[in-house]
Coordinates of C-alpha atoms and ligand atoms in Angstrom, one line a residue:
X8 CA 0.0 0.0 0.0
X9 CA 1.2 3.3 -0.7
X10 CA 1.0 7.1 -1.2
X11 CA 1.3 8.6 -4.7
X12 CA 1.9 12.1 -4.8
X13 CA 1.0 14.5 -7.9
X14 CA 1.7 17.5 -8.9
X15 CA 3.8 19.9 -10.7
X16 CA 7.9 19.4 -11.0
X17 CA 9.6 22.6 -11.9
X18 CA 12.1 25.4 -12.1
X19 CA 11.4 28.5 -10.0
X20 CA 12.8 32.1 -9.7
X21 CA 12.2 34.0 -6.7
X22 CA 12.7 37.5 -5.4
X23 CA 12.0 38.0 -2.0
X24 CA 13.0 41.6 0.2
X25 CA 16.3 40.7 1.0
X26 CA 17.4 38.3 -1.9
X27 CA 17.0 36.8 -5.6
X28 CA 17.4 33.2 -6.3
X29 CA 18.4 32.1 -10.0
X30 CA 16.2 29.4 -12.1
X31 CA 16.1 26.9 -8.6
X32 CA 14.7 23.1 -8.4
X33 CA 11.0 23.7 -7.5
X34 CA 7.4 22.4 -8.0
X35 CA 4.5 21.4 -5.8
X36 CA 5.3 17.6 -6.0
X37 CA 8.9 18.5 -5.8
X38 CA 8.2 20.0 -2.0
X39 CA 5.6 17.0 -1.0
X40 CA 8.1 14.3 -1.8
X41 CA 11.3 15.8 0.0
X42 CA 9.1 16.4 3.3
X43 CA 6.5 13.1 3.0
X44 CA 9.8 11.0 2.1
X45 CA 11.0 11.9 5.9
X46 CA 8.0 9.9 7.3
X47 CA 6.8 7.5 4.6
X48 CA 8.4 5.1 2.1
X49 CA 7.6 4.5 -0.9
X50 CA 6.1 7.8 -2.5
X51 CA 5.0 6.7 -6.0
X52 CA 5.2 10.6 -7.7
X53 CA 3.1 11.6 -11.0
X54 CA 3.9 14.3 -12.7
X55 CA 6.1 15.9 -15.9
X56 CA 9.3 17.5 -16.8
X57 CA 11.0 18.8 -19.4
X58 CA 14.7 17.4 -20.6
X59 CA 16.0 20.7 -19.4
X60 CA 15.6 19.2 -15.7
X61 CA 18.4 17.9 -14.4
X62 CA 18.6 13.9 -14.0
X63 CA 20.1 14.8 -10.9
X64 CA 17.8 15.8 -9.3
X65 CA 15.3 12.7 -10.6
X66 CA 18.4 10.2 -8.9
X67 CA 17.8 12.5 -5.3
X68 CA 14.4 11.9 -5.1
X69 CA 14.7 8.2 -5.7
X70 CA 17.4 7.8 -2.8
X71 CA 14.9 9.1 -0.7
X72 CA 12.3 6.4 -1.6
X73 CA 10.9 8.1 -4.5
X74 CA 9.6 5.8 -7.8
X75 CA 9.0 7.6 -10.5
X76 CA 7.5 5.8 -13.1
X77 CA 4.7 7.9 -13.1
X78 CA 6.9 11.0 -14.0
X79 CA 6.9 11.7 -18.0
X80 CA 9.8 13.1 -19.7
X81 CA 9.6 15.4 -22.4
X82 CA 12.8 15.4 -23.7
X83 CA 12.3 17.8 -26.1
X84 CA 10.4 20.2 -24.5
X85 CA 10.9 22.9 -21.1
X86 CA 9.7 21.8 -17.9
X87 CA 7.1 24.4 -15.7
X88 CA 8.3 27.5 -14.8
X89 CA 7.2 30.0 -12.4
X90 CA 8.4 33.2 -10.8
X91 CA 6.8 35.2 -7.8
X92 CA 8.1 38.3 -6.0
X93 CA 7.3 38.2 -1.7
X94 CA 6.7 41.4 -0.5
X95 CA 8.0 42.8 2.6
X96 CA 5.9 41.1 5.1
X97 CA 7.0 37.8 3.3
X98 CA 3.4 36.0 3.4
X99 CA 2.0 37.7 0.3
X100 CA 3.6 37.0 -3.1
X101 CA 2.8 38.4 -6.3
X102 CA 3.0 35.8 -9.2
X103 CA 5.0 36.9 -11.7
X104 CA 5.5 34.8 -14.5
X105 CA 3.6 31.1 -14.9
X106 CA 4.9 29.5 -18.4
X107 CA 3.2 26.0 -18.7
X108 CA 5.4 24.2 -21.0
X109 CA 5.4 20.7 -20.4
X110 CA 1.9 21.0 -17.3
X111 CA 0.0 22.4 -20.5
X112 CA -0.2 19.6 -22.2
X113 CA 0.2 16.7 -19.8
X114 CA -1.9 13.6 -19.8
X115 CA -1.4 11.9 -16.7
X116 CA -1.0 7.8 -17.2
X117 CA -1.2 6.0 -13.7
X118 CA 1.3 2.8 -13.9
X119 CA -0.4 -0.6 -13.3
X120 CA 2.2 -0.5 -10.1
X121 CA 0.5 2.4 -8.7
X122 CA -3.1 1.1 -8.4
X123 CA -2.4 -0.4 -4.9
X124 CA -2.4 3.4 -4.0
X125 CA -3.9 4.0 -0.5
X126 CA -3.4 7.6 0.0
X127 CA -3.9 10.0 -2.1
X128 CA -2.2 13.6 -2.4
X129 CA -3.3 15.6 -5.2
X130 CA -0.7 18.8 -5.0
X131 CA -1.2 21.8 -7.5
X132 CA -1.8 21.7 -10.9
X133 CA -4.0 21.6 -13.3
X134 CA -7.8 20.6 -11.8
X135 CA -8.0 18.6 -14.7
X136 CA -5.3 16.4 -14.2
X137 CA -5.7 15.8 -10.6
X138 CA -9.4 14.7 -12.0
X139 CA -8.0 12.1 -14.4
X140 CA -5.8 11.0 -12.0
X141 CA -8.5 9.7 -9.6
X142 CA -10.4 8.5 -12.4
X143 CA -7.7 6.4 -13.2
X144 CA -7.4 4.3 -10.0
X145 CA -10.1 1.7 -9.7
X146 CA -9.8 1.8 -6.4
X147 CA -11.0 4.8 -4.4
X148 CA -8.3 5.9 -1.9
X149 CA -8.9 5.7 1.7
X150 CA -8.1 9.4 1.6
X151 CA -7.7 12.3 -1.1
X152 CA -5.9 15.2 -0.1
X153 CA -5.8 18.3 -2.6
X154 CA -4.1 21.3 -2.6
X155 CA -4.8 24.1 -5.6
X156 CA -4.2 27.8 -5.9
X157 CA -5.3 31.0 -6.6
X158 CA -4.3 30.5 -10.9
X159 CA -6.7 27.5 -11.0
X160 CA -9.3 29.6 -9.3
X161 CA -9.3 32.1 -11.9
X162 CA -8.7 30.3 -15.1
X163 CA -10.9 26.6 -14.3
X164 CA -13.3 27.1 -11.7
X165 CA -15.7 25.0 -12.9
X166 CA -13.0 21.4 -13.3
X167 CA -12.1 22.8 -9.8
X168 CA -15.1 22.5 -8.5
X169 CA -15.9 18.7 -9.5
X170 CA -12.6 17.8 -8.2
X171 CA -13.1 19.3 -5.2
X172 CA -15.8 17.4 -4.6
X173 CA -14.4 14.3 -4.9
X174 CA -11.9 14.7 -1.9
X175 CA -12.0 14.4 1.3
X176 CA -9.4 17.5 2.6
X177 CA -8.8 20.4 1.3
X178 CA -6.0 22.5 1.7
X179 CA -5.7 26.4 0.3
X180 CA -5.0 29.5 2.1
X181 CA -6.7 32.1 3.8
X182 CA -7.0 34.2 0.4
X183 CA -8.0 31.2 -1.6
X184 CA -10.4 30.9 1.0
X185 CA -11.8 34.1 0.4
X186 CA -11.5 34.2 -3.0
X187 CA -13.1 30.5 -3.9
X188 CA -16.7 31.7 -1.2
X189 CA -16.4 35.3 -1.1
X190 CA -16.6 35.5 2.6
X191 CA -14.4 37.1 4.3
X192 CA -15.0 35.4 7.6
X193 CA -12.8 32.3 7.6
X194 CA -15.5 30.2 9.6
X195 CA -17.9 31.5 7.2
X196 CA -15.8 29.7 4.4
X197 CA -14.7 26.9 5.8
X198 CA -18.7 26.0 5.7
X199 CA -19.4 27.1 2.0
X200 CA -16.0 24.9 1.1
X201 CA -17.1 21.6 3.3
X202 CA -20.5 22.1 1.6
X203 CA -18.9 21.9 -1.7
X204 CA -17.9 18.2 -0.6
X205 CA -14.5 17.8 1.3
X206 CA -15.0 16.8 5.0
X207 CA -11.9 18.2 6.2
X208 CA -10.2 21.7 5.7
X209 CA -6.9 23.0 6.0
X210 CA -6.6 26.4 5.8
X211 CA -2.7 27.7 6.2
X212 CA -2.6 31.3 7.0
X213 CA 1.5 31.6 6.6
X214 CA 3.6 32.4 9.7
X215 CA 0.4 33.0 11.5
X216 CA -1.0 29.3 11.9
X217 CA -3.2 27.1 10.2
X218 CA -6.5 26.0 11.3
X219 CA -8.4 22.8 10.5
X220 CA -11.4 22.2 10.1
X221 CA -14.2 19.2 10.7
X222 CA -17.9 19.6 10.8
X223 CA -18.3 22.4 13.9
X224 CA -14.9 21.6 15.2
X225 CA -11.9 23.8 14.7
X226 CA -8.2 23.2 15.3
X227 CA -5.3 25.3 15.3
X228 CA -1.9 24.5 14.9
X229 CA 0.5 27.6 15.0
X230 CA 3.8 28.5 13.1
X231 CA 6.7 28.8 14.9
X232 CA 8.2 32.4 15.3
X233 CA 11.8 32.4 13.7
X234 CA 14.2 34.8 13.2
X235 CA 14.5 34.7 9.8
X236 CA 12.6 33.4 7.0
X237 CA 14.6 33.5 3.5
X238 CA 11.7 32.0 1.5
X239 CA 8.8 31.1 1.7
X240 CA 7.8 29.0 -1.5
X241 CA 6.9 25.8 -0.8
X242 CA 5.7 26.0 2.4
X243 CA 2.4 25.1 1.3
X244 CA 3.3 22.2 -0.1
X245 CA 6.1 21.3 2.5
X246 CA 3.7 21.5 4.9
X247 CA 0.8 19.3 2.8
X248 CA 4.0 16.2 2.3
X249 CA 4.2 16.4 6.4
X250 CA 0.0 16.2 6.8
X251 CA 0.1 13.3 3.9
X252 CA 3.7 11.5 5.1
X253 CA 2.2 11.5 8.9
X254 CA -1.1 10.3 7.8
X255 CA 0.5 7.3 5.4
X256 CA 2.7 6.4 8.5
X257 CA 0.0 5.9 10.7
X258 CA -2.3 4.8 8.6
X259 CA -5.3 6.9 10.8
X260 CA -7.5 9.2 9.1
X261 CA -9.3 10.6 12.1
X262 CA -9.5 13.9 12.9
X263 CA -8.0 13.3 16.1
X264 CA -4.9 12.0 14.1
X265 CA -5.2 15.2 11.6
X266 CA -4.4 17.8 14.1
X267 CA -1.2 15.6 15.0
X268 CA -0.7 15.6 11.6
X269 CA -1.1 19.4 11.2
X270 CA 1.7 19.6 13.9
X271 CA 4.3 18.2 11.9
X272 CA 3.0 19.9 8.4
X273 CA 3.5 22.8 10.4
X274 CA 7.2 21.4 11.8
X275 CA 8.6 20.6 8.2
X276 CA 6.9 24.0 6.7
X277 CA 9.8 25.4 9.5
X278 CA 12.1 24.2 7.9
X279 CA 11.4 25.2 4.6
X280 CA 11.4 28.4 4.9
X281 CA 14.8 29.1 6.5
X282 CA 17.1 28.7 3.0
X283 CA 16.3 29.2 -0.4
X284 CA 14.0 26.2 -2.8
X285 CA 14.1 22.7 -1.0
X286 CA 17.7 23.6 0.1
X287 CA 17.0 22.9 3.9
X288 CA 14.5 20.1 3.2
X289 CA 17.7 18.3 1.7
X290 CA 19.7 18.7 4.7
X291 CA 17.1 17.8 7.7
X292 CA 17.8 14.7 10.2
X293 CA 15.0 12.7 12.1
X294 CA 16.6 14.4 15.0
X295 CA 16.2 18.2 13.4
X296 CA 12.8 17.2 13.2
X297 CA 12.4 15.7 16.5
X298 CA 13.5 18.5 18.2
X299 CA 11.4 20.8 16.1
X300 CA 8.3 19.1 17.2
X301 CA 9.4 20.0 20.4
X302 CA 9.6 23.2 20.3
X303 CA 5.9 23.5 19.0
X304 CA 4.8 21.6 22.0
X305 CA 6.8 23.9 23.7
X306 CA 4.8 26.5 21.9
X307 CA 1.1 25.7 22.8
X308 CA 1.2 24.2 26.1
X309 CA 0.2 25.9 28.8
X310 CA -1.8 25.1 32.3
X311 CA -4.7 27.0 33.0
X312 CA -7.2 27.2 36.0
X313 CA -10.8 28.2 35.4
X314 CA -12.1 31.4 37.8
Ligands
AMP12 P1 3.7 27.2 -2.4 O1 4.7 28.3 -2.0 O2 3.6 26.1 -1.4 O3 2.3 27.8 -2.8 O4 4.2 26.5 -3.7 C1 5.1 27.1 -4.6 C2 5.4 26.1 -5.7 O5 4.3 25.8 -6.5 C3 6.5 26.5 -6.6 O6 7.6 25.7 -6.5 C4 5.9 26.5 -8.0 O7 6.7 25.9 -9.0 C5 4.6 25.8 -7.9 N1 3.5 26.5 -8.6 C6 3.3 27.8 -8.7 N2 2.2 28.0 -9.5 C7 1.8 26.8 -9.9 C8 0.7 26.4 -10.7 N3 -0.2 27.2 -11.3 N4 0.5 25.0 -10.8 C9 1.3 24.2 -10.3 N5 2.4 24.5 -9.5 C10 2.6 25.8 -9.3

């Protein structure tokens, strides 16, 4: 049984206050699989890229349990690209270039060797693709996890919609939020979006938190205040591979398990965003983690006496 991760593989270029990256290793799926590969093994990945991507970087991901059979290879054409610019309170980003290439085109196929898939995390890209993809497995997941953005929002709303129907968490952010119900109230949304079909909803509000959501419950699992953040792309995504990796370890998709889980999306999201790309996720030790999810228990416990 296993966990197949999809979503974009790409190049990135980022511009934050205090620095500008070159074209860098990025992607949706990219994130996931370096953070879900610290608590799960193996991550069956689906996605595309271009022959501009380096092999390289194809042979890390399969030393860290990574198959990827599932990921096409274009050989002759350019692999997604995006570019955003953070501005000075580093939680809001404006895109500013998105070029397709290879994601424009791409017709997922599901290897025979990933039907046994138990999990199921559907990272950003194209609504129609993460459609296909559950189409293709015969058997439904025991859970779907999807994570989208703002871009599908405003050019497929409607193939959004149907997919997000079909899953059972949801993860976008606070704007996404607002911007998929038109409330501004995040309670408010969190209804309209569980109406819409998932039973669960993540909704990651950047260094301030994110808060989960199940039927008239509410959970909140907080950031952890560092010194500096370098950048923050990825995070997202980093923190949707520690949610999926924890739940695939455990195997338990209650929602007492989730906000465990939304502890440690919260713990490798940390990490992310103290270097440049996936450049810290490369680095991390079971014990850097360990002592991470310390320091969030740390964090939020406190005793308190009722007057
Ligand atoms: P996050 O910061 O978690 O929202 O994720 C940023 C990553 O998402 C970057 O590495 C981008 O390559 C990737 N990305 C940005 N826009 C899209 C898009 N429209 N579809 C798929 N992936 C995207």
């Amino acid at each position: 049984m296993s966990l197949i991760v999809v979503g974009s593989m790409a190049f990135d270029a980022i511009e934050t206050p205090f620095g500008k990256s070159d074209k860098i290793i990025g992607g949706a799926a990219t994130y996931i699989a370096w953070s879900a590969s610290n608590f799960t093994s193996p991550i069956k990945q689906l996605s595309v890229v271009g022959g501009d991507f380096p092999k390289n970087e194809l042979r890390l991901l399969e030393e860290r349990g990574v198959i990827l059979e599932g990921v096409q290879i274009k050989e002759n054409e350019k692999s997604f690209f995006w570019s955003g610019r953070y501005h000075m309170d580093m939680n809001t980003r404006d895109t500013l270039e998105t070029h397709l290439n290879v994601l424009g085109t791409f017709d997922p196929v599901v290897p025979e060797s990933y039907q046994d898939c138990e999990f199921l995390m559907l990272g950003n890209l194209a609504p129609a693709v993460q459609l296909s993809v559950i189409a293709q497995l015969r058997e439904r997941p025991k859970l779907i996890v999807m994570d989208t953005m703002n871009f599908w929002m405003e050019i497929a709303l409607e193939e959004l919609k149907k997919v997000i129907a079909e899953v059972d968490v949801l993860l976008v952010n606070d704007s996404e939020a607002r911007e998929l119900t038109h409330e501004f109230s995040l309670v408010r949304a969190a209804r309209k979006i569980m109406d819409m079909g998932p039973k669960y909803l993540i909704i990651k509000k950047g260094e301030h938190g994110a808060l989960l959501f199940h039927d008239d419950n509410v959970f909140f699992a907080p950031a952890l205040p560092l010194e500096d953040v370098f950048d923050p792309t990825g995070a997202g995504d980093t923190f949707a591979g520690g949610f999926i990796g924890h739940i695939a370890r455990t195997k338990d998709i209650s929602y007492e398990n989730m906000k465990t889980a939304i502890i440690f999306g919260s713990a490798m999201a940390s990490f992310c965003v103290e270097k440049f790309g996936t450049e810290r996720l490369r680095e991390l030790t079971k014990e850097d983690i360990d002592q991470r999810i310390i320091q969030f228990q740390d964090l939020v416990n406190f005793d308190i006496e009722l007057v």
